[in-house]
GROMACS .gro file of C-alpha atoms in nm:
model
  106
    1UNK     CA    1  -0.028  -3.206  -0.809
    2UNK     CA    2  -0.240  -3.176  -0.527
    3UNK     CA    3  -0.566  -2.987  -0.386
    4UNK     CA    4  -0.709  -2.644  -0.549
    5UNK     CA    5  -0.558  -2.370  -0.346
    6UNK     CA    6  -0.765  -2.027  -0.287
    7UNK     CA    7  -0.854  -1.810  -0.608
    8UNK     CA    8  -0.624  -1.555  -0.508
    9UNK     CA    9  -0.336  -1.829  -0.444
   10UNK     CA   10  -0.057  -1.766  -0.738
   11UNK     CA   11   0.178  -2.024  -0.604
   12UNK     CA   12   0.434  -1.813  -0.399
   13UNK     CA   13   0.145  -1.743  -0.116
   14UNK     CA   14   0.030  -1.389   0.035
   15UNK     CA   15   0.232  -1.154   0.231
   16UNK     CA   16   0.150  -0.856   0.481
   17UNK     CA   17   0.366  -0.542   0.508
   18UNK     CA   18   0.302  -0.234   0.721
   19UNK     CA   19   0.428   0.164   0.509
   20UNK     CA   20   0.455   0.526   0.661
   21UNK     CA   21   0.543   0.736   0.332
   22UNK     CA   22   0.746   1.095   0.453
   23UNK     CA   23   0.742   1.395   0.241
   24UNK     CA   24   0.475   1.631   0.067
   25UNK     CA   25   0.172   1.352   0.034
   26UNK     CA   26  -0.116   1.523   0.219
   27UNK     CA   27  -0.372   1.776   0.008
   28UNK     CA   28  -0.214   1.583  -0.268
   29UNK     CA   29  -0.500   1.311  -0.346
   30UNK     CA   30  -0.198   1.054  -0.241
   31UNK     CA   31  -0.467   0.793  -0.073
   32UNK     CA   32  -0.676   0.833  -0.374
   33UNK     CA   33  -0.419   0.747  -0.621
   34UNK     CA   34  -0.317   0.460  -0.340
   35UNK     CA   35  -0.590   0.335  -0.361
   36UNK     CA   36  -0.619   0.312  -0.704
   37UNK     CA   37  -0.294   0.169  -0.804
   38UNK     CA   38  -0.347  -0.094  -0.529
   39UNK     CA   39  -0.672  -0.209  -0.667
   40UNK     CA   40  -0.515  -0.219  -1.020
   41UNK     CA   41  -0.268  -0.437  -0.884
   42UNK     CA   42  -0.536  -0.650  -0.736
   43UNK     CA   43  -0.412  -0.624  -0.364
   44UNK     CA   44  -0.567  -0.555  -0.016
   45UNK     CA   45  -0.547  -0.300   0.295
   46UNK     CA   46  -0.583   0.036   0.378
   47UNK     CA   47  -0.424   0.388   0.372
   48UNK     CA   48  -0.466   0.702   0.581
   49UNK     CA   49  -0.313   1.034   0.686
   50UNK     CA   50  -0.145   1.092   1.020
   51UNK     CA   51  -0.143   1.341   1.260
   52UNK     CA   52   0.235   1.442   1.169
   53UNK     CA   53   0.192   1.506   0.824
   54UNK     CA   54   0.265   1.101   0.685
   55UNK     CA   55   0.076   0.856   0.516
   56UNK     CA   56   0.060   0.502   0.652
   57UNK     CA   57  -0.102   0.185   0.590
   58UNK     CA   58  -0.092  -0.170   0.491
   59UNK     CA   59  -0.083  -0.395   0.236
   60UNK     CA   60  -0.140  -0.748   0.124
   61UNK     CA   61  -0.128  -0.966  -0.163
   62UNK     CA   62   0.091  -1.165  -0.377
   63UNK     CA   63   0.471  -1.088  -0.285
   64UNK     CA   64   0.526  -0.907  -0.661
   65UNK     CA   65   0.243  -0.753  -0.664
   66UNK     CA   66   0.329  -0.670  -0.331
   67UNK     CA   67   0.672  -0.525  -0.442
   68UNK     CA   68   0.515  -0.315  -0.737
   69UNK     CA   69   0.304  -0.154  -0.506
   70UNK     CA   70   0.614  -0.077  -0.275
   71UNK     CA   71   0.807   0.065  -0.559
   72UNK     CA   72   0.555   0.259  -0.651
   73UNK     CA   73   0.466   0.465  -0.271
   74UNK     CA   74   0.858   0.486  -0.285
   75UNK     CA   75   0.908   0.670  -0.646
   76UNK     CA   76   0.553   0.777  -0.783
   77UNK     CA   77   0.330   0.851  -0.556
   78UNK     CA   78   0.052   1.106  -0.699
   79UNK     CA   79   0.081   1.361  -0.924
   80UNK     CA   80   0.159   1.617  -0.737
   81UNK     CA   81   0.305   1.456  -0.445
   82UNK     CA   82   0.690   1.450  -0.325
   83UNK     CA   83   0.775   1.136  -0.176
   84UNK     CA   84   1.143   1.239   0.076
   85UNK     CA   85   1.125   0.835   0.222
   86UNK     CA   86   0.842   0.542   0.249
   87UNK     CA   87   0.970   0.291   0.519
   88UNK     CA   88   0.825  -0.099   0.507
   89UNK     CA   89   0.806  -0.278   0.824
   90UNK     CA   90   0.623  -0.593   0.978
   91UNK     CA   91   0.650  -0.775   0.666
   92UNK     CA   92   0.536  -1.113   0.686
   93UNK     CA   93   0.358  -1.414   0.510
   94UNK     CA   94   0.016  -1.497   0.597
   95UNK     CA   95  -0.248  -1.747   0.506
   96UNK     CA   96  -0.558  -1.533   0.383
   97UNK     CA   97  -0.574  -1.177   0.290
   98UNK     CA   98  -0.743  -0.973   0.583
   99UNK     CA   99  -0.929  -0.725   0.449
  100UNK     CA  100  -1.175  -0.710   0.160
  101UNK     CA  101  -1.074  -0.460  -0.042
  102UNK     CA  102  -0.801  -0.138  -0.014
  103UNK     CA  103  -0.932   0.122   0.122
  104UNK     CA  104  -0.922   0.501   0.233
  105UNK     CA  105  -0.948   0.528   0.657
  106UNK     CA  106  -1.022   0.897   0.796
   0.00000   0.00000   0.00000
């Protein structure tokens, strides 16, 4: 055994990773639906638009839920959104999520 870790703690500890998705995601409610599938998954960050046309962000959680979340912005996206390549970069373990919740940045 040993001490009670954090509520959030599932064992395999949290990780960090950085996303730009390329393709036809702006106009397209992609940071909505994001957001949405991030907090169904029960993870952290934030998502936004660039100025050249991308979306990027970050997220944090558990590393599967982490994952799901990555396969996801790579295949589904929204609706009507065409996802051409979502890149993952800076990944990393940390201690304690960062942010509060996931949310949408202008």
């Amino acid at each position: 055994g040993g001490g009670g870790g954090g509520a959030m703690a599932e064992g395999e500890g949290l990780v960090s990773v950085d996303y730009e998705v390329s393709g036809r995601v702006q106009g397209v409610f992609f940071r909505k639906y994001t957001q949405g599938e991030a907090k169904r998954l029960g993870l952290v960050g934030w998502v936004q638009n660039t100025s050249h046309g991308t979306v990027q962000g970050q997220i944090q959680g558990p590393p599967a839920r982490v994952r799901e979340l990555q396969e996801w912005l790579r295949k589904v996206g929204s609706p009507q959104s065409r996802i051409s390549q979502a890149e993952f970069s800076n990944e990393k373990k940390i201690t304690a999520l960062e942010h509060k919740d996931f949310q949408i940045l202008k």
